[in-house]
Amino acid sequence: MATRVIPSARGPYEVVKPSVNHTATVIFLHGLGDSGNGWLQIVRMIKDELPHIKWLLPNAPSRSITANRGFVMPGWFDLLSWDLGDKHEDRDGMLDSARLIDQYIQDEINAGIPAERIVVGGFSQGGSMSLLAGLTARREDGLFGGKYGWNLGGVAVLSGWMPLQDAFPKMASPHLATMPILMCHGTADTVVPYSLSQKASRILTDDLDLPALENLTLSMLVPPSGYSPGEGKLGVVGLSFRSYRSAGHEACGRALEDLKQFLKRVLFQ
């Protein structure tokens, strides 16, 4: 699909440096219309408990978004319709962005961080890209480990949906079934319907044999008593699918706490 793509004026990414020896990296992708800068405050809220982790927050290029009447805005790929379950998708834009993420992963490996100490995650459109970049083997459409499938420390998806849903099972990485994956979604999301996250979960577990660890519906707030370290199965190989009652299209308090706990377990210090 021929779409004009304009590099971000903010530069390729934002970085939050670790405060101790750097032994792990999170590459976290923002949603449509946002930027890496938009996630800096959230990362700063949780980084002190993850002092060894470097956060790389890429900035998507700007492009014309068909569903938004051609308005130019930051996006990892074009949206042809606001019906995100529509199988007419911007395959070229998705694969271009996946190659960009491949490059960021390889850069971290070149700097001495093993792939299994890297987590790729994202919110909304960025969550969909984390599924595509982190869990597929894209052969001629991938770079470096993206050609054959990255063996990452994990993938974290907040309010995302399955990209290239028909092709995805055929593209699945051989490492998918041995990777910890966290999916979080608000039950009242009207931007990316909750049903799309449920569908992505079924593709991963039913079609691709990823172990289904848990399917929990939780409050959108962190319990006053705090988070129990033994709660749930976060960070174990397989899918932890967590829903948040009444949460909309947002990174609610409990989702951020679950993300933090997931990272503590898969990228332990």
Tab-separated table of C-alpha atoms in Angstrom:
chain	number	residue	atom	x	y	z
A	1	MET	CA	0.000	0.000	0.000
A	2	ALA	CA	1.525	3.341	-1.064
A	3	THR	CA	1.341	5.598	1.961
A	4	ARG	CA	3.597	8.559	2.602
A	5	VAL	CA	5.573	7.945	5.794
A	6	ILE	CA	7.247	10.857	7.576
A	7	PRO	CA	9.947	10.140	10.195
A	8	SER	CA	9.098	11.431	13.645
A	9	ALA	CA	10.338	14.950	14.328
A	10	ARG	CA	11.037	13.766	17.887
A	11	GLY	CA	13.746	11.406	16.685
A	12	PRO	CA	13.660	7.602	16.604
A	13	TYR	CA	12.934	6.961	20.289
A	14	GLU	CA	12.978	8.085	23.908
A	15	VAL	CA	15.208	6.284	26.414
A	16	VAL	CA	14.867	5.801	30.154
A	17	LYS	CA	18.229	4.585	31.377
A	18	PRO	CA	18.674	1.987	34.120
A	19	SER	CA	19.891	3.268	37.475
A	20	VAL	CA	22.136	0.230	38.086
A	21	ASN	CA	24.023	-2.151	35.798
A	22	HIS	CA	22.044	-2.582	32.571
A	23	THR	CA	21.059	-6.249	32.209
A	24	ALA	CA	17.677	-6.112	30.442
A	25	THR	CA	15.684	-3.972	28.008
A	26	VAL	CA	12.006	-3.282	27.415
A	27	ILE	CA	11.009	-1.977	23.982
A	28	PHE	CA	7.547	-0.478	24.463
A	29	LEU	CA	5.457	0.801	21.545
A	30	HIS	CA	2.893	3.573	21.896
A	31	GLY	CA	-0.569	3.722	20.371
A	32	LEU	CA	-1.968	5.622	17.380
A	33	GLY	CA	-1.448	9.378	17.577
A	34	ASP	CA	0.880	9.149	20.554
A	35	SER	CA	4.670	9.123	20.948
A	36	GLY	CA	7.320	7.517	23.084
A	37	ASN	CA	7.325	10.727	25.094
A	38	GLY	CA	3.701	10.041	25.999
A	39	TRP	CA	4.802	6.984	27.996
A	40	LEU	CA	7.720	8.580	29.829
A	41	GLN	CA	5.678	9.545	32.884
A	42	ILE	CA	4.198	6.051	33.211
A	43	VAL	CA	7.609	4.406	32.876
A	44	ARG	CA	9.031	6.727	35.527
A	45	MET	CA	6.255	5.611	37.889
A	46	ILE	CA	7.404	1.969	37.799
A	47	LYS	CA	11.092	2.101	36.867
A	48	ASP	CA	12.425	2.346	40.424
A	49	GLU	CA	11.356	-1.253	41.069
A	50	LEU	CA	13.052	-2.285	37.821
A	51	PRO	CA	16.379	-0.443	38.177
A	52	HIS	CA	18.348	-2.775	35.884
A	53	ILE	CA	16.022	-2.270	32.913
A	54	LYS	CA	16.557	0.149	30.063
A	55	TRP	CA	13.325	1.374	28.489
A	56	LEU	CA	13.359	2.084	24.764
A	57	LEU	CA	10.226	3.977	23.705
A	58	PRO	CA	10.206	4.261	19.898
A	59	ASN	CA	8.385	7.048	18.076
A	60	ALA	CA	6.235	5.895	15.182
A	61	PRO	CA	6.531	7.835	11.943
A	62	SER	CA	3.608	9.993	10.870
A	63	ARG	CA	1.367	8.718	8.091
A	64	SER	CA	-2.036	9.313	6.567
A	65	ILE	CA	-4.667	7.338	8.496
A	66	THR	CA	-7.468	6.311	6.149
A	67	ALA	CA	-10.027	5.684	8.910
A	68	ASN	CA	-9.382	9.214	10.197
A	69	ARG	CA	-10.213	10.810	6.816
A	70	GLY	CA	-6.565	10.819	5.798
A	71	PHE	CA	-5.381	12.906	8.723
A	72	VAL	CA	-1.616	12.598	9.179
A	73	MET	CA	-0.611	11.371	12.625
A	74	PRO	CA	1.926	9.080	14.295
A	75	GLY	CA	1.088	5.454	13.593
A	76	TRP	CA	2.834	2.125	13.160
A	77	PHE	CA	0.539	1.333	10.222
A	78	ASP	CA	-2.504	2.719	8.444
A	79	LEU	CA	-5.985	1.880	9.710
A	80	LEU	CA	-8.275	1.324	6.756
A	81	SER	CA	-11.363	1.259	8.976
A	82	TRP	CA	-12.262	1.790	12.633
A	83	ASP	CA	-13.540	-1.782	12.500
A	84	LEU	CA	-10.325	-3.313	13.787
A	85	GLY	CA	-11.634	-6.812	13.135
A	86	ASP	CA	-11.764	-6.048	9.406
A	87	LYS	CA	-9.412	-8.369	7.543
A	88	HIS	CA	-8.423	-5.606	5.119
A	89	GLU	CA	-5.223	-4.454	6.801
A	90	ASP	CA	-2.139	-2.412	5.978
A	91	ARG	CA	0.160	-5.406	5.667
A	92	ASP	CA	3.027	-3.406	4.171
A	93	GLY	CA	2.925	-0.812	6.927
A	94	MET	CA	2.809	-3.500	9.611
A	95	LEU	CA	5.762	-5.374	8.163
A	96	ASP	CA	7.787	-2.173	7.714
A	97	SER	CA	7.277	-1.358	11.392
A	98	ALA	CA	8.077	-4.929	12.419
A	99	ARG	CA	11.427	-4.624	10.621
A	100	LEU	CA	12.107	-1.391	12.500
A	101	ILE	CA	11.481	-3.214	15.782
A	102	ASP	CA	13.752	-6.032	14.585
A	103	GLN	CA	16.484	-3.438	14.210
A	104	TYR	CA	15.941	-2.118	17.738
A	105	ILE	CA	16.105	-5.649	19.154
A	106	GLN	CA	19.300	-6.374	17.241
A	107	ASP	CA	20.831	-3.096	18.427
A	108	GLU	CA	20.268	-4.187	22.035
A	109	ILE	CA	21.801	-7.601	21.311
A	110	ASN	CA	24.802	-5.913	19.699
A	111	ALA	CA	25.164	-3.847	22.885
A	112	GLY	CA	25.416	-7.034	24.956
A	113	ILE	CA	21.828	-7.723	26.033
A	114	PRO	CA	20.745	-11.284	25.074
A	115	ALA	CA	17.393	-11.687	23.306
A	116	GLU	CA	15.995	-13.599	26.279
A	117	ARG	CA	16.615	-10.475	28.387
A	118	ILE	CA	14.505	-8.313	26.079
A	119	VAL	CA	10.716	-7.837	26.295
A	120	VAL	CA	8.716	-6.236	23.501
A	121	GLY	CA	5.416	-4.683	24.527
A	122	GLY	CA	2.977	-1.999	23.579
A	123	PHE	CA	-0.368	-0.301	23.991
A	124	SER	CA	-3.228	-0.446	21.454
A	125	GLN	CA	-1.703	-0.282	17.948
A	126	GLY	CA	1.672	-0.719	19.626
A	127	GLY	CA	0.367	-3.836	21.361
A	128	SER	CA	-0.581	-5.307	18.007
A	129	MET	CA	2.883	-4.546	16.685
A	130	SER	CA	4.467	-6.279	19.676
A	131	LEU	CA	2.567	-9.442	18.751
A	132	LEU	CA	3.717	-9.226	15.142
A	133	ALA	CA	7.347	-8.333	15.819
A	134	GLY	CA	7.792	-10.549	18.848
A	135	LEU	CA	5.910	-13.699	17.883
A	136	THR	CA	6.364	-14.247	14.150
A	137	ALA	CA	9.028	-15.580	11.807
A	138	ARG	CA	8.760	-13.274	8.802
A	139	ARG	CA	11.417	-14.775	6.507
A	140	GLU	CA	11.961	-12.287	3.661
A	141	ASP	CA	9.854	-9.691	5.500
A	142	GLY	CA	11.982	-9.752	8.666
A	143	LEU	CA	15.411	-8.603	9.730
A	144	PHE	CA	17.953	-10.497	11.833
A	145	GLY	CA	16.098	-12.749	14.298
A	146	GLY	CA	12.796	-11.517	12.907
A	147	LYS	CA	13.374	-13.755	9.909
A	148	TYR	CA	13.254	-16.932	11.980
A	149	GLY	CA	11.548	-15.760	15.173
A	150	TRP	CA	13.034	-13.979	18.175
A	151	ASN	CA	13.608	-15.949	21.359
A	152	LEU	CA	12.621	-13.069	23.635
A	153	GLY	CA	12.168	-12.849	27.373
A	154	GLY	CA	8.492	-12.147	26.788
A	155	VAL	CA	5.804	-10.079	25.080
A	156	ALA	CA	3.350	-7.737	26.826
A	157	VAL	CA	0.195	-6.483	25.101
A	158	LEU	CA	-2.013	-3.768	26.601
A	159	SER	CA	-5.348	-3.159	24.845
A	160	GLY	CA	-4.134	-4.642	21.571
A	161	TRP	CA	-5.523	-6.906	18.863
A	162	MET	CA	-4.220	-9.598	16.531
A	163	PRO	CA	-2.595	-8.155	13.394
A	164	LEU	CA	-2.721	-9.990	10.061
A	165	GLN	CA	-5.117	-12.395	11.731
A	166	ASP	CA	-5.458	-14.770	8.786
A	167	ALA	CA	-1.725	-14.963	8.097
A	168	PHE	CA	-0.493	-14.827	11.689
A	169	PRO	CA	-0.796	-18.580	12.475
A	170	LYS	CA	1.259	-19.405	9.383
A	171	MET	CA	3.893	-16.859	10.412
A	172	ALA	CA	4.152	-17.952	14.045
A	173	SER	CA	7.632	-18.092	15.525
A	174	PRO	CA	8.932	-21.509	16.629
A	175	HIS	CA	9.642	-19.837	20.001
A	176	LEU	CA	6.050	-18.693	20.540
A	177	ALA	CA	4.973	-21.727	22.560
A	178	THR	CA	7.916	-21.350	24.955
A	179	MET	CA	7.542	-17.647	25.709
A	180	PRO	CA	5.800	-15.827	28.592
A	181	ILE	CA	3.070	-13.546	27.223
A	182	LEU	CA	0.894	-11.048	29.083
A	183	MET	CA	-2.303	-9.651	27.584
A	184	CYS	CA	-4.291	-6.963	29.430
A	185	HIS	CA	-7.593	-5.417	28.323
A	186	GLY	CA	-10.441	-3.354	29.752
A	187	THR	CA	-13.881	-4.925	29.455
A	188	ALA	CA	-15.414	-1.515	28.608
A	189	ASP	CA	-12.931	-0.603	25.865
A	190	THR	CA	-14.854	1.080	23.023
A	191	VAL	CA	-11.788	1.827	20.873
A	192	VAL	CA	-10.300	-1.661	20.670
A	193	PRO	CA	-13.230	-3.891	21.630
A	194	TYR	CA	-12.539	-6.410	24.370
A	195	SER	CA	-13.781	-9.154	22.034
A	196	LEU	CA	-10.770	-8.593	19.747
A	197	SER	CA	-8.344	-9.257	22.582
A	198	GLN	CA	-10.296	-12.404	23.448
A	199	LYS	CA	-10.032	-13.497	19.817
A	200	ALA	CA	-6.268	-12.911	19.827
A	201	SER	CA	-6.035	-15.010	22.976
A	202	ARG	CA	-7.904	-17.880	21.323
A	203	ILE	CA	-5.642	-17.779	18.262
A	204	LEU	CA	-2.561	-18.010	20.468
A	205	THR	CA	-3.846	-20.813	22.692
A	206	ASP	CA	-6.262	-22.813	20.516
A	207	ASP	CA	-4.569	-22.475	17.127
A	208	LEU	CA	-0.916	-22.136	18.131
A	209	ASP	CA	-0.797	-24.298	21.267
A	210	LEU	CA	0.465	-21.612	23.618
A	211	PRO	CA	-0.295	-22.832	27.168
A	212	ALA	CA	-3.289	-20.958	28.607
A	213	LEU	CA	-2.119	-20.136	32.129
A	214	GLU	CA	-4.942	-17.957	33.388
A	215	ASN	CA	-7.966	-15.970	32.248
A	216	LEU	CA	-8.760	-13.553	35.061
A	217	THR	CA	-11.217	-10.685	35.366
A	218	LEU	CA	-9.990	-8.207	37.963
A	219	SER	CA	-10.754	-4.784	39.376
A	220	MET	CA	-9.118	-1.954	37.452
A	221	LEU	CA	-7.625	-0.753	40.752
A	222	VAL	CA	-4.725	-2.254	42.667
A	223	PRO	CA	-6.157	-3.802	45.872
A	224	PRO	CA	-5.621	-1.618	48.993
A	225	SER	CA	-3.795	-4.532	50.600
A	226	GLY	CA	-1.225	-4.433	47.828
A	227	TYR	CA	-0.081	-6.972	45.293
A	228	SER	CA	0.585	-10.523	46.418
A	229	PRO	CA	3.867	-11.752	44.847
A	230	GLY	CA	2.450	-15.264	44.579
A	231	GLU	CA	-0.726	-14.181	42.831
A	232	GLY	CA	-1.428	-15.622	39.421
A	233	LYS	CA	1.049	-17.134	37.020
A	234	LEU	CA	2.665	-14.041	35.557
A	235	GLY	CA	6.034	-14.676	33.965
A	236	VAL	CA	5.546	-18.401	33.380
A	237	VAL	CA	5.758	-19.781	29.835
A	238	GLY	CA	2.311	-19.374	28.287
A	239	LEU	CA	-0.451	-16.773	28.176
A	240	SER	CA	-1.641	-14.757	31.150
A	241	PHE	CA	-4.861	-13.063	29.961
A	242	ARG	CA	-6.109	-10.386	32.348
A	243	SER	CA	-9.285	-8.340	31.987
A	244	TYR	CA	-10.214	-5.298	34.054
A	245	ARG	CA	-13.845	-4.633	34.939
A	246	SER	CA	-15.202	-1.306	33.652
A	247	ALA	CA	-11.808	-0.199	32.295
A	248	GLY	CA	-11.899	1.546	28.937
A	249	HIS	CA	-9.135	2.132	26.415
A	250	GLU	CA	-6.509	2.908	29.017
A	251	ALA	CA	-3.579	1.599	30.969
A	252	CYS	CA	-5.425	1.359	34.274
A	253	GLY	CA	-3.653	1.071	37.630
A	254	ARG	CA	-4.018	-2.687	37.880
A	255	ALA	CA	-2.785	-3.255	34.311
A	256	LEU	CA	0.361	-1.236	35.017
A	257	GLU	CA	0.911	-3.156	38.247
A	258	ASP	CA	0.493	-6.438	36.362
A	259	LEU	CA	2.948	-5.251	33.708
A	260	LYS	CA	5.466	-4.342	36.399
A	261	GLN	CA	5.105	-7.715	38.113
A	262	PHE	CA	5.400	-9.526	34.780
A	263	LEU	CA	8.650	-7.704	34.026
A	264	LYS	CA	10.004	-8.436	37.494
A	265	ARG	CA	9.560	-12.127	36.826
A	266	VAL	CA	10.711	-12.461	33.223
A	267	LEU	CA	13.542	-9.910	33.508
A	268	PHE	CA	14.528	-10.608	37.096
A	269	GLN	CA	17.417	-8.606	38.493
